[in-house]
mmCIF file with all atom_site columns, C-alpha atoms in Angstrom:
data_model
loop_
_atom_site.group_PDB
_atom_site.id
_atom_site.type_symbol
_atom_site.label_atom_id
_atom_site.label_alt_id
_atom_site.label_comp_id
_atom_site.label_asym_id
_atom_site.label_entity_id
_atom_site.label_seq_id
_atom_site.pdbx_PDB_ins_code
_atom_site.Cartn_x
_atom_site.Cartn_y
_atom_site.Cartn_z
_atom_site.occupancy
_atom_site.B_iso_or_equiv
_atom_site.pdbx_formal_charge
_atom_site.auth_seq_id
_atom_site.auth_comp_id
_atom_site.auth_asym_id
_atom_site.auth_atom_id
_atom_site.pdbx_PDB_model_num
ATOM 1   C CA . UNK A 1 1   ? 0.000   0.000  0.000   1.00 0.00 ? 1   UNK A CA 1
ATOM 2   C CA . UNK A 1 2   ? 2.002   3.241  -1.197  1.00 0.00 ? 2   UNK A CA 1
ATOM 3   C CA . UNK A 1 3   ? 2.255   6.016  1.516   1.00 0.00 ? 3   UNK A CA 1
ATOM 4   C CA . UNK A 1 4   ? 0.090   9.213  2.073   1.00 0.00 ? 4   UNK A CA 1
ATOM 5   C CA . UNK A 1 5   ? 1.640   10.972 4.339   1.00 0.00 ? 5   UNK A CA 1
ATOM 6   C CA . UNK A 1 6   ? 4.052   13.301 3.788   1.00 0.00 ? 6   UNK A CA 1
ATOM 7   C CA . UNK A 1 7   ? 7.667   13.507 4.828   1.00 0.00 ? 7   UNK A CA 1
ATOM 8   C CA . UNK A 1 8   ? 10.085  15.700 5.711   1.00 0.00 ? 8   UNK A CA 1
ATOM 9   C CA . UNK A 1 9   ? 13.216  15.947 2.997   1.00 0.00 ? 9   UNK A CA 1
ATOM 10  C CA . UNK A 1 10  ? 15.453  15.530 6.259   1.00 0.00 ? 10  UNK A CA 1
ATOM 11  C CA . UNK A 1 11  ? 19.016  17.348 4.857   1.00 0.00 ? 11  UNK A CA 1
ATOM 12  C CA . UNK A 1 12  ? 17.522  18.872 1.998   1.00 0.00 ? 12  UNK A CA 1
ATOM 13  C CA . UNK A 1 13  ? 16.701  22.249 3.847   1.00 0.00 ? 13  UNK A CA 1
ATOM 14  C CA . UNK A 1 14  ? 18.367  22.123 6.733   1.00 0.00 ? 14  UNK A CA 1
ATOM 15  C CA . UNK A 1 15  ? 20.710  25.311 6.688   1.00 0.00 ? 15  UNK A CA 1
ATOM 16  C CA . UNK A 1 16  ? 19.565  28.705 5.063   1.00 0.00 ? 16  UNK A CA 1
ATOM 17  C CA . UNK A 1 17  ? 20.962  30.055 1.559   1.00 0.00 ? 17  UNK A CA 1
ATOM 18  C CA . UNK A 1 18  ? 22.743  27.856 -1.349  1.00 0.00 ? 18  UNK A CA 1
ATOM 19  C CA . UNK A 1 19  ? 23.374  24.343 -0.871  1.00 0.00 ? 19  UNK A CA 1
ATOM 20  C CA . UNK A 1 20  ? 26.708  22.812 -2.635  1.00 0.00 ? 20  UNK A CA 1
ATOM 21  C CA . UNK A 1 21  ? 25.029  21.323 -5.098  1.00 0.00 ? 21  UNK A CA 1
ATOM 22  C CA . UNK A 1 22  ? 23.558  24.674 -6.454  1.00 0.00 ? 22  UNK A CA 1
ATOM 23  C CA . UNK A 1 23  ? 26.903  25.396 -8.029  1.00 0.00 ? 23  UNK A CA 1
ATOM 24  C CA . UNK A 1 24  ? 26.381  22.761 -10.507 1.00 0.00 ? 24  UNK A CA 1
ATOM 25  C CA . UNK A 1 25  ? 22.793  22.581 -11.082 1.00 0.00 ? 25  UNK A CA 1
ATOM 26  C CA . UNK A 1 26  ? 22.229  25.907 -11.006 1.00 0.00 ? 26  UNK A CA 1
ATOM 27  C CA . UNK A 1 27  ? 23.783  26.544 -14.603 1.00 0.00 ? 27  UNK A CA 1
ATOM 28  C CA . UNK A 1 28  ? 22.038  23.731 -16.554 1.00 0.00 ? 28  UNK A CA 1
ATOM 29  C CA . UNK A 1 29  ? 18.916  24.816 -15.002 1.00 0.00 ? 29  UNK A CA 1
ATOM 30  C CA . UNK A 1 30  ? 19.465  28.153 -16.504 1.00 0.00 ? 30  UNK A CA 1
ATOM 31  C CA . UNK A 1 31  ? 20.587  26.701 -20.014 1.00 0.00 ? 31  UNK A CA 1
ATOM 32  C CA . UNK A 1 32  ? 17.275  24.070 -20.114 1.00 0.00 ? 32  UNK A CA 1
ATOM 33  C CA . UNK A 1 33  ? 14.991  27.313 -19.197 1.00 0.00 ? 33  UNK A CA 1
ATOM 34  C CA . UNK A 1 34  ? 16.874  29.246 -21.927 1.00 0.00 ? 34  UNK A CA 1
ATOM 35  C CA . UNK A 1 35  ? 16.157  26.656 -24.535 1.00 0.00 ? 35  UNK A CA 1
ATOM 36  C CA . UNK A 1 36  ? 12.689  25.171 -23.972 1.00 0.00 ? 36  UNK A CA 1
ATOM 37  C CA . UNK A 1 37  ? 9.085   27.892 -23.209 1.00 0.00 ? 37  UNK A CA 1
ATOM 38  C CA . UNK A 1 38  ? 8.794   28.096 -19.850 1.00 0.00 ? 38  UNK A CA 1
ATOM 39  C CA . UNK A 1 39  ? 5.698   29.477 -18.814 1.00 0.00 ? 39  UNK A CA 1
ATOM 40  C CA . UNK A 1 40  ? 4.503   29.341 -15.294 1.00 0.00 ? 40  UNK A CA 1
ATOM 41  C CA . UNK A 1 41  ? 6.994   27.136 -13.664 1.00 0.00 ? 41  UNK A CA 1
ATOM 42  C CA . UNK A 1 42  ? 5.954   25.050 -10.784 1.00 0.00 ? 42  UNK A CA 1
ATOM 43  C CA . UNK A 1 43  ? 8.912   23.603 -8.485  1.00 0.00 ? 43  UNK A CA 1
ATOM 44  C CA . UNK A 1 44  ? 8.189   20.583 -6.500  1.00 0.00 ? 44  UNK A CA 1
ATOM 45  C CA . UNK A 1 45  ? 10.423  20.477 -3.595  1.00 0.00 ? 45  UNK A CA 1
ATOM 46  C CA . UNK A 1 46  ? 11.358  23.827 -3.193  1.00 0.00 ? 46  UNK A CA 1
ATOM 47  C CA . UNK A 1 47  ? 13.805  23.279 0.181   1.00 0.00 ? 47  UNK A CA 1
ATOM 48  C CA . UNK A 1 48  ? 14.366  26.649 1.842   1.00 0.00 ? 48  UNK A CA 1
ATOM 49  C CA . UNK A 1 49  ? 13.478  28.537 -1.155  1.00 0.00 ? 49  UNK A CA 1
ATOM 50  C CA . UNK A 1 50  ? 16.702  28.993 -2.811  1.00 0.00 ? 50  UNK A CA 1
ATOM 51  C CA . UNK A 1 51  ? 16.332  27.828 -6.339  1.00 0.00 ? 51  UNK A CA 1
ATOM 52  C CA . UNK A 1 52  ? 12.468  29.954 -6.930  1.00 0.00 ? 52  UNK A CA 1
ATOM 53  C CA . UNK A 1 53  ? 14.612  33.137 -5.489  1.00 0.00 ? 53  UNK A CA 1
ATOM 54  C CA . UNK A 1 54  ? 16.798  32.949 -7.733  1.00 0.00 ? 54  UNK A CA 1
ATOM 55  C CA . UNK A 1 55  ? 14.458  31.773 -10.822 1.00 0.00 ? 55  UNK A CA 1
ATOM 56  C CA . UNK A 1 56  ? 11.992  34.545 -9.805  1.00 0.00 ? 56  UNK A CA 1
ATOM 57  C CA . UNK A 1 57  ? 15.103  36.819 -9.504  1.00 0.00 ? 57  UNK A CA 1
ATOM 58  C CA . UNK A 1 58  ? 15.727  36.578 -13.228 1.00 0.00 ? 58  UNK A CA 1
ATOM 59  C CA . UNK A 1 59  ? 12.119  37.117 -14.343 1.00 0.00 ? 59  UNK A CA 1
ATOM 60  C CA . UNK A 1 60  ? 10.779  33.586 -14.340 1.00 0.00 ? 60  UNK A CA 1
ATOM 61  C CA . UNK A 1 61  ? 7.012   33.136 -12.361 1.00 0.00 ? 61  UNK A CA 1
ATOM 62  C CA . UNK A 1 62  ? 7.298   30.721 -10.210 1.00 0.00 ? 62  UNK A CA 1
ATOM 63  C CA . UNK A 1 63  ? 5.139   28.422 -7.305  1.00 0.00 ? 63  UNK A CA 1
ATOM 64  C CA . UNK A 1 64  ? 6.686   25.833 -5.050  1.00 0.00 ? 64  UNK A CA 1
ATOM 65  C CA . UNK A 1 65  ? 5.283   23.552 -2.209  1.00 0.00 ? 65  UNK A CA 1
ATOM 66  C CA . UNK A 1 66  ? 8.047   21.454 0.482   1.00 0.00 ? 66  UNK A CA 1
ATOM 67  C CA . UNK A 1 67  ? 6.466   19.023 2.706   1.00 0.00 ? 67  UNK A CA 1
ATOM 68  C CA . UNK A 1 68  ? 9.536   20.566 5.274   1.00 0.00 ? 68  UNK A CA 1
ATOM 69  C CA . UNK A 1 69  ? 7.750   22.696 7.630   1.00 0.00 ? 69  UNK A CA 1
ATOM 70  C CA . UNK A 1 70  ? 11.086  24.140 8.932   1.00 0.00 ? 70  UNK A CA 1
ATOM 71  C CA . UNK A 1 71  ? 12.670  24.526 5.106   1.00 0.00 ? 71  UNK A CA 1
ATOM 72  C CA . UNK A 1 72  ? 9.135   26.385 4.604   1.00 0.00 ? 72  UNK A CA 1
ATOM 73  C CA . UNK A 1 73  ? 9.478   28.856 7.643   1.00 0.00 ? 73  UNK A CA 1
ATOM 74  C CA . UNK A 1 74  ? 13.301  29.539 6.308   1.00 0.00 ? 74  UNK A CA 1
ATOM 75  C CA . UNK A 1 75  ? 12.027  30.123 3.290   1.00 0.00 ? 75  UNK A CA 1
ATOM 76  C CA . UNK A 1 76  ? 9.484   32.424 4.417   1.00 0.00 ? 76  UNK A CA 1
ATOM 77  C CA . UNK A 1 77  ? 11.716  34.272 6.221   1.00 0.00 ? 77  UNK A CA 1
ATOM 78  C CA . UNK A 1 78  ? 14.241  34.579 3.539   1.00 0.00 ? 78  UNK A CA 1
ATOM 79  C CA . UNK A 1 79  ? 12.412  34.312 0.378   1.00 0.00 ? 79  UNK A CA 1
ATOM 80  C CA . UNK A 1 80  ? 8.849   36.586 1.450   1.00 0.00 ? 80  UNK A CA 1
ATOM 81  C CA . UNK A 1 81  ? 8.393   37.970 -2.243  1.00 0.00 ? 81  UNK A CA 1
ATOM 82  C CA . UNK A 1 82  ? 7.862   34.214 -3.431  1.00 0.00 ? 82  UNK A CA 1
ATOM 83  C CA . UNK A 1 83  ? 4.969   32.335 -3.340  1.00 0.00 ? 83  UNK A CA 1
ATOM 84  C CA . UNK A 1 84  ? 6.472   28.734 -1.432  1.00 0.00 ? 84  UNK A CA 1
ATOM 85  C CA . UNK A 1 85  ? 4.097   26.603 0.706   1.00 0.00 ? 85  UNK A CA 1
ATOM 86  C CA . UNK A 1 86  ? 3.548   23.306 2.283   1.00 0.00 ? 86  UNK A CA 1
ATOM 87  C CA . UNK A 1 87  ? 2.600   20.933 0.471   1.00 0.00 ? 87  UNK A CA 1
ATOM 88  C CA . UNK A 1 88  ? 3.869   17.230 -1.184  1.00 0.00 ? 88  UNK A CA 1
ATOM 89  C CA . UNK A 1 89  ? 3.571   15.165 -4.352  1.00 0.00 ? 89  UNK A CA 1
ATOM 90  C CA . UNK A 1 90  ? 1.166   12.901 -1.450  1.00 0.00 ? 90  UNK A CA 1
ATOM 91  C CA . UNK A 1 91  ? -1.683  15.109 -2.485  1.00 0.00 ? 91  UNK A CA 1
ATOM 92  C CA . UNK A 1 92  ? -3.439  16.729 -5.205  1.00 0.00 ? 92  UNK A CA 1
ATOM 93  C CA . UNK A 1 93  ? -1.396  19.709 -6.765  1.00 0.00 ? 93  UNK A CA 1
ATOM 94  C CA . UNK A 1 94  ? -3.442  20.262 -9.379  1.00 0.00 ? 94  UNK A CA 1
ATOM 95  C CA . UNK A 1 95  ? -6.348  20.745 -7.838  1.00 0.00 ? 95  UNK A CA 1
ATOM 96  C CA . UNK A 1 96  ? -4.762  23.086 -5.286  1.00 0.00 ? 96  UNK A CA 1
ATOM 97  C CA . UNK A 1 97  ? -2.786  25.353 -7.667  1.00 0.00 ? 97  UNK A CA 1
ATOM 98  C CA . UNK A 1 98  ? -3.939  24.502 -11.346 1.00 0.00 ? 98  UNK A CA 1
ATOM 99  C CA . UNK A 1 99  ? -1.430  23.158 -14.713 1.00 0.00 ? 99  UNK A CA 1
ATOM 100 C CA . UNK A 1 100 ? 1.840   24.729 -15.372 1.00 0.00 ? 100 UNK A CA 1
ATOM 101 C CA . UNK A 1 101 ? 4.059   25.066 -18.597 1.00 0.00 ? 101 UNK A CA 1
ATOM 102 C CA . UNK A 1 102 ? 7.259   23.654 -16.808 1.00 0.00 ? 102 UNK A CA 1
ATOM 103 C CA . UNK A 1 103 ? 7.732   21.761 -13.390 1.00 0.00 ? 103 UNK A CA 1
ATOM 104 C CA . UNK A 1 104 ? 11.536  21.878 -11.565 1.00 0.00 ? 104 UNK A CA 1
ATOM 105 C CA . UNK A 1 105 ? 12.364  19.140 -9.237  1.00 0.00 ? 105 UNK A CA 1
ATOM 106 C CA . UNK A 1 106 ? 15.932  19.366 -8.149  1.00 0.00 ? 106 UNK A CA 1
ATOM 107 C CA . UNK A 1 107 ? 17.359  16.680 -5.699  1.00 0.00 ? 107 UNK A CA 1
ATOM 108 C CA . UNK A 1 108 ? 13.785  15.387 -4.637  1.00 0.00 ? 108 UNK A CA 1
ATOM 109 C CA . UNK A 1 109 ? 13.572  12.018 -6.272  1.00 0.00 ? 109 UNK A CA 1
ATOM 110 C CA . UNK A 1 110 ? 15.603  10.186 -4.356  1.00 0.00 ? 110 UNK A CA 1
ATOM 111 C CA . UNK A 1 111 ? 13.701  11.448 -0.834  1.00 0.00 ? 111 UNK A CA 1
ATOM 112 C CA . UNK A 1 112 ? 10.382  10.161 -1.850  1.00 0.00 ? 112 UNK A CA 1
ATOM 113 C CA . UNK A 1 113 ? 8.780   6.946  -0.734  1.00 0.00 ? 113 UNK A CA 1
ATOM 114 C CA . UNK A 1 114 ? 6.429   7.090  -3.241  1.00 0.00 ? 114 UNK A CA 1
ATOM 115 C CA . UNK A 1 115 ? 7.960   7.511  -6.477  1.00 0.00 ? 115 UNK A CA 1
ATOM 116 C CA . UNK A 1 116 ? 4.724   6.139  -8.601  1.00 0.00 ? 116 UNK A CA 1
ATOM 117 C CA . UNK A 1 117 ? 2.904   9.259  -6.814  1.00 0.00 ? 117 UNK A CA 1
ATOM 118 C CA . UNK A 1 118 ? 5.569   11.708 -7.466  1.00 0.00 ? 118 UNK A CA 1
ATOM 119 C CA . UNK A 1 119 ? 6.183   11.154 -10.822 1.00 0.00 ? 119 UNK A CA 1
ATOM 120 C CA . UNK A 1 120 ? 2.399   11.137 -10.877 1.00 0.00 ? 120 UNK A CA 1
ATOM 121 C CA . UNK A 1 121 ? 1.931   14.609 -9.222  1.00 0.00 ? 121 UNK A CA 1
ATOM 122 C CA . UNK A 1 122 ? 4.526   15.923 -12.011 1.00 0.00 ? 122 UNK A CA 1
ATOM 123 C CA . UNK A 1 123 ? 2.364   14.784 -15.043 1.00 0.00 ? 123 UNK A CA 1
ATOM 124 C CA . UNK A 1 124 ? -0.543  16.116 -13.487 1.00 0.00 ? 124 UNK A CA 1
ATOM 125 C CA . UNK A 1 125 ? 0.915   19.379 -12.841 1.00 0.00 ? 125 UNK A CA 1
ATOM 126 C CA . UNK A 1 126 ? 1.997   19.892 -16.706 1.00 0.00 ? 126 UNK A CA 1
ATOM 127 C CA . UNK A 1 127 ? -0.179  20.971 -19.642 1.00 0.00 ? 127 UNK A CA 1
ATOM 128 C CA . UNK A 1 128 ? 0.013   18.634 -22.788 1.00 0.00 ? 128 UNK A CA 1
ATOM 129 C CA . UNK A 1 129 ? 3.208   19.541 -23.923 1.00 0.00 ? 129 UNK A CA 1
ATOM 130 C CA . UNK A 1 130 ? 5.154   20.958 -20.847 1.00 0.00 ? 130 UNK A CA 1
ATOM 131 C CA . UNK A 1 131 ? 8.832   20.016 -19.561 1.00 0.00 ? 131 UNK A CA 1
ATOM 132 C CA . UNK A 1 132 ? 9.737   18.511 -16.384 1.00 0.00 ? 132 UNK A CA 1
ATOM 133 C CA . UNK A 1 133 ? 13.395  19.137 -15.263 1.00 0.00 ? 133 UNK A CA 1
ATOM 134 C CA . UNK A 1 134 ? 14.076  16.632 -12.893 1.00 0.00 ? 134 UNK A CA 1
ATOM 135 C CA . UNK A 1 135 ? 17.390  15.935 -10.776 1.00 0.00 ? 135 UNK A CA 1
ATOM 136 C CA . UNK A 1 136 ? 18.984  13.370 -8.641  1.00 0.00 ? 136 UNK A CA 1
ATOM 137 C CA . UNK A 1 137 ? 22.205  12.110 -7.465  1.00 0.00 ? 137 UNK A CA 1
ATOM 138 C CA . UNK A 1 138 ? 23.530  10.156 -10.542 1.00 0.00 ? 138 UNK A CA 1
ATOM 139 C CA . UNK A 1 139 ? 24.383  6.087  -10.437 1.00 0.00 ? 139 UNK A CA 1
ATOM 140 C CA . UNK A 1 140 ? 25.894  3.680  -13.149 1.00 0.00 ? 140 UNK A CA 1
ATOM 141 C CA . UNK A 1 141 ? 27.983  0.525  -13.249 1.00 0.00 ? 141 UNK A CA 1
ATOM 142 C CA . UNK A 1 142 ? 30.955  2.327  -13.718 1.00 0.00 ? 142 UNK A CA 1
ATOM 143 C CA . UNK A 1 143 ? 30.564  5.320  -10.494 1.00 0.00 ? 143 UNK A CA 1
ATOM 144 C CA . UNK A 1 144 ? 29.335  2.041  -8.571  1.00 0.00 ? 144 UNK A CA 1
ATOM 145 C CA . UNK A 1 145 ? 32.585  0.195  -8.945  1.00 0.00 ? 145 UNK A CA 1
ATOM 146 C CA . UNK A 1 146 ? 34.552  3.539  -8.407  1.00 0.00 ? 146 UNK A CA 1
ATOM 147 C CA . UNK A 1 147 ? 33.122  3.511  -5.368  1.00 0.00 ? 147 UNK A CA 1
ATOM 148 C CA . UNK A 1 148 ? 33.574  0.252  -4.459  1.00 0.00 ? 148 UNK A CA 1
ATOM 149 C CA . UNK A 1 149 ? 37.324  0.422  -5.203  1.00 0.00 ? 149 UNK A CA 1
ATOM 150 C CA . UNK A 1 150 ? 37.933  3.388  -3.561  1.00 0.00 ? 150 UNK A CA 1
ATOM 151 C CA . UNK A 1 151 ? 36.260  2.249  -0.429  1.00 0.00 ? 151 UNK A CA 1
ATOM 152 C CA . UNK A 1 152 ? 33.514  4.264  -0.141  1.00 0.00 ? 152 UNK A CA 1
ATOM 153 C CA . UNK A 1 153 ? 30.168  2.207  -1.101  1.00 0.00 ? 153 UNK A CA 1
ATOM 154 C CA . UNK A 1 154 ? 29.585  1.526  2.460   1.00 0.00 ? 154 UNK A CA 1
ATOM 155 C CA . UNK A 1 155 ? 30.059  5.396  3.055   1.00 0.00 ? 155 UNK A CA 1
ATOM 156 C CA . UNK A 1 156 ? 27.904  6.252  -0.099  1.00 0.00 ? 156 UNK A CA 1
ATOM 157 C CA . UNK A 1 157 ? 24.747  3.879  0.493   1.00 0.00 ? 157 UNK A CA 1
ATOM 158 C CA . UNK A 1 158 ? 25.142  4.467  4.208   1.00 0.00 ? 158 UNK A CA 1
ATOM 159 C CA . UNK A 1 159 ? 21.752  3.495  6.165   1.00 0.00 ? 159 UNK A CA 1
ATOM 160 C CA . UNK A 1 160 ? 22.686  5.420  9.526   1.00 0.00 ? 160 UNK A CA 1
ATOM 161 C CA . UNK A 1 161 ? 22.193  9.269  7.976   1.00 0.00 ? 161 UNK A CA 1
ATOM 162 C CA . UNK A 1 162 ? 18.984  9.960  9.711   1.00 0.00 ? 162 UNK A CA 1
ATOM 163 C CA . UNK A 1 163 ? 16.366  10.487 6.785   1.00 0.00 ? 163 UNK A CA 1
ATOM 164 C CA . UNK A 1 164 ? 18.467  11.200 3.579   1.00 0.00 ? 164 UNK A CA 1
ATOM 165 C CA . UNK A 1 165 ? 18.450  9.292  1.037   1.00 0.00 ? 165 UNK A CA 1
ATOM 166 C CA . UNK A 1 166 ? 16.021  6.237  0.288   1.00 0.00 ? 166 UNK A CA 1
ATOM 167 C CA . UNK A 1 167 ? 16.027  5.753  -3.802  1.00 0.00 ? 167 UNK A CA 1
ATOM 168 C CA . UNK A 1 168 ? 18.816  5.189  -5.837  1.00 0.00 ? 168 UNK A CA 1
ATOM 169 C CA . UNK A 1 169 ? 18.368  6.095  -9.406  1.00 0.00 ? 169 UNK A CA 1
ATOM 170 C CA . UNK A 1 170 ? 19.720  5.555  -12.608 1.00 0.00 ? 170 UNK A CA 1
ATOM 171 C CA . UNK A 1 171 ? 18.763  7.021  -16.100 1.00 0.00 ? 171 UNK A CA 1
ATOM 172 C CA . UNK A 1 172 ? 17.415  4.311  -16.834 1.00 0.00 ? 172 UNK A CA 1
ATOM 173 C CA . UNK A 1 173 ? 14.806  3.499  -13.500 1.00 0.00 ? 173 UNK A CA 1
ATOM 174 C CA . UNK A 1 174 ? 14.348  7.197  -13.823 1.00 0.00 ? 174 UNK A CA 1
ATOM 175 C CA . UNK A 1 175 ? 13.015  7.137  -17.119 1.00 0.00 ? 175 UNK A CA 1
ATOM 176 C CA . UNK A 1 176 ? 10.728  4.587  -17.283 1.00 0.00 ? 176 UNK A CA 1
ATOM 177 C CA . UNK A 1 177 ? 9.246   5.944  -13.664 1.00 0.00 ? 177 UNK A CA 1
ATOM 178 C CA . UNK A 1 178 ? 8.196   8.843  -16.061 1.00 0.00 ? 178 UNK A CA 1
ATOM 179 C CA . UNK A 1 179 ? 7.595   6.736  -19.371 1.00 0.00 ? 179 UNK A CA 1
ATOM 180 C CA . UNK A 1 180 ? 5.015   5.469  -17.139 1.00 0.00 ? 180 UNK A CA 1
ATOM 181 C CA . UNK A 1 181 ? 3.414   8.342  -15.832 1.00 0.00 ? 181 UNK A CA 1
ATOM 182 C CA . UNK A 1 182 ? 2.973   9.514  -19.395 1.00 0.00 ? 182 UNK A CA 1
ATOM 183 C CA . UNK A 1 183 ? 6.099   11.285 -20.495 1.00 0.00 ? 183 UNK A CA 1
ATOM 184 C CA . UNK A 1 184 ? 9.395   10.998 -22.519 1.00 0.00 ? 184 UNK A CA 1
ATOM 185 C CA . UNK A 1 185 ? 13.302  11.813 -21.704 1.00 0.00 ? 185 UNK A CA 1
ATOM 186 C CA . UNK A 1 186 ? 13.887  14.499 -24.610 1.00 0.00 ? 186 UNK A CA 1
ATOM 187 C CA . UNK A 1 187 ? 17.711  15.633 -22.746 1.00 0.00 ? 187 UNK A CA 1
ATOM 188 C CA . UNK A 1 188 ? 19.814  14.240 -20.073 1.00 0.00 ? 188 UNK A CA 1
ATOM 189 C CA . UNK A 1 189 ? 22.946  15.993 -18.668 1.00 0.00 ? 189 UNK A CA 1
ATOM 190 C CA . UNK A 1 190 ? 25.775  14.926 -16.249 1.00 0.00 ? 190 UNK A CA 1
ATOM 191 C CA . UNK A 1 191 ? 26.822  17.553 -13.850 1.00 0.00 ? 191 UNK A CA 1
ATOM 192 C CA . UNK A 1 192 ? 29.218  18.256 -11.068 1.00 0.00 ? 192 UNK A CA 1
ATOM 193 C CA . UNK A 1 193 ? 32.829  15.933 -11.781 1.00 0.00 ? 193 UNK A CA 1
ATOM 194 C CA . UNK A 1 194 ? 33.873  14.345 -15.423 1.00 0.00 ? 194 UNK A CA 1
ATOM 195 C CA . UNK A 1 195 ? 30.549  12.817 -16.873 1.00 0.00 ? 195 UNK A CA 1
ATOM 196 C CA . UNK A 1 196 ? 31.330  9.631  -15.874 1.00 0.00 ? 196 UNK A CA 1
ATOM 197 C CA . UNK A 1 197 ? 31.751  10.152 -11.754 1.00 0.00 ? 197 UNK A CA 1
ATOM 198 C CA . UNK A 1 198 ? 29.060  13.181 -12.166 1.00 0.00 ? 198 UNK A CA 1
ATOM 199 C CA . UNK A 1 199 ? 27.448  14.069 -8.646  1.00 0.00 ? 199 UNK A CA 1
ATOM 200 C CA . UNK A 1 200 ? 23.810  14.373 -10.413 1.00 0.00 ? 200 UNK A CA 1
ATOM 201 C CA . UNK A 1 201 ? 21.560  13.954 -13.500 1.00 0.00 ? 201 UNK A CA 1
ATOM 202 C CA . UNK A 1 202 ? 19.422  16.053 -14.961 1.00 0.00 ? 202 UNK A CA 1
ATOM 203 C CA . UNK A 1 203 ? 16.758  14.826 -17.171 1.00 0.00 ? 203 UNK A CA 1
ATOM 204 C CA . UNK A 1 204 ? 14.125  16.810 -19.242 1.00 0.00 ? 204 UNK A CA 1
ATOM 205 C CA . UNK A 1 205 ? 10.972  15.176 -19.708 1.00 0.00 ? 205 UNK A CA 1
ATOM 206 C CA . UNK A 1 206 ? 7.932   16.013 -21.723 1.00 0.00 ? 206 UNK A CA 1
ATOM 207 C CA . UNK A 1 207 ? 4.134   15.146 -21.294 1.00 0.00 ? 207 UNK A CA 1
ATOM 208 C CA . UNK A 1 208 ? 2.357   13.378 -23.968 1.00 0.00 ? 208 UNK A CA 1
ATOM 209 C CA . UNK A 1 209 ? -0.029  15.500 -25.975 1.00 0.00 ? 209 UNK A CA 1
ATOM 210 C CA . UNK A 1 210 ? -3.304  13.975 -25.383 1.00 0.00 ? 210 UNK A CA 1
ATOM 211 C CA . UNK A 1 211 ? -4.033  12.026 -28.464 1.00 0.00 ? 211 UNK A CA 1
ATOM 212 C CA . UNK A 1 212 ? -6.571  13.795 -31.204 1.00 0.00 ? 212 UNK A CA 1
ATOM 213 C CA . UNK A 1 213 ? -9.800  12.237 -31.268 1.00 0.00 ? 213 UNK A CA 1
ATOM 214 C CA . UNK A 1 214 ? -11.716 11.818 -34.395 1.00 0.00 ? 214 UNK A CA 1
ATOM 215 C CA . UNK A 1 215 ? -14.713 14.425 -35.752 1.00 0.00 ? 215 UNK A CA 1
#
């Protein structure tokens, strides 16, 4: 039976302003906006506010919901001229604040215990046609045995970091959580290191057009 309750992204938001990973994701985020129509962007996941601060900062319009009721208040506090509430991929979005052109979703996936639901809240979220831009720490064979020859797989996949990370992705797991929900990979990036030790993906997905019916 697949959760309802919202949970608290424990690490995500837990001190105010940039995180680290911000240095690389920031600038791909940037480039996808600068090559795709945005529209009304909706981030899922929004942490302490940081990335819709800075997206709002450069023009962009801009909603987010955290299920974090302390990355929320920080937020708040730091962030008052954007519009960032609680809220979680566990409920219904679209109901709640309508369809967007683009959804962001940086460093969420692999908090979620749901990922059927969150992928499902995404699709929902978009108009026919809309992007997702959706990142996570990146895995493949090859990081994988890196870490395990350098001794630091047990580090990596630790299971004492209270909360942090529960899902594991790949491009591949990634993209056929969304090929289910309705959407196809149309760009995928490697950020942060070389390509091949990169610290995260970032894919772009798009939502099916509904299909025409006849006259």
């Amino acid at each position: 039976m697949e959760s309802t309750v919202a949970t608290p992204l424990q690490g995500y938001d837990a001190d105010e302003g940039e995180s680290h990973s911000h240095a690389y994701l920031f600038p791909i985020l940037l480039r996808i906006l600068a090559e795709h129509p945005v529209g009304r962007i909706f981030e899922l996941g929004c942490g302490n506010g940081t990335t819709a601060a800075m997206l709002q900062a450069r023009g962009y319009s801009i909603i987010g919901v955290d299920p974090s009721v302390s990355g929320i208040e920080i937020a708040h506090r730091e962030f008052p001229q954007c519009r960032l509430e609680s809220g979680s991929s566990d409920e219904d979005l679209r109901a709640r604040f309508g369809t967007f052109e683009t959804v962001v979703s940086l460093e969420v996936a692999e908090h979620v215990y749901s990922p059927k639901l969150y992928a499902k809240a995404i699709f929902d979220l978009l108009e026919p046609g809309g992007i997702a831009i959706v990142s996570t720490p990146y895995h493949s064979y090859l990081k994988n045995l890196a870490l395990a020859v350098s001794g630091r797989m047990e580090s990596h996949f630790t299971a004492l970091w209270e909360g942090g990370h529960i899902k594991f992705w790949s491009r591949k797991t990634l993209r056929t959580l969304f090929d289910d929900a309705g959407m196809d990979e149309i760009a995928f990036y490697r950020v942060g290191r070389v390509p091949v030790l990169a610290k995260s993906m970032v894919s772009v997905f798009r939502k099916r057009e509904a299909p025409q019916t006849g006259a």
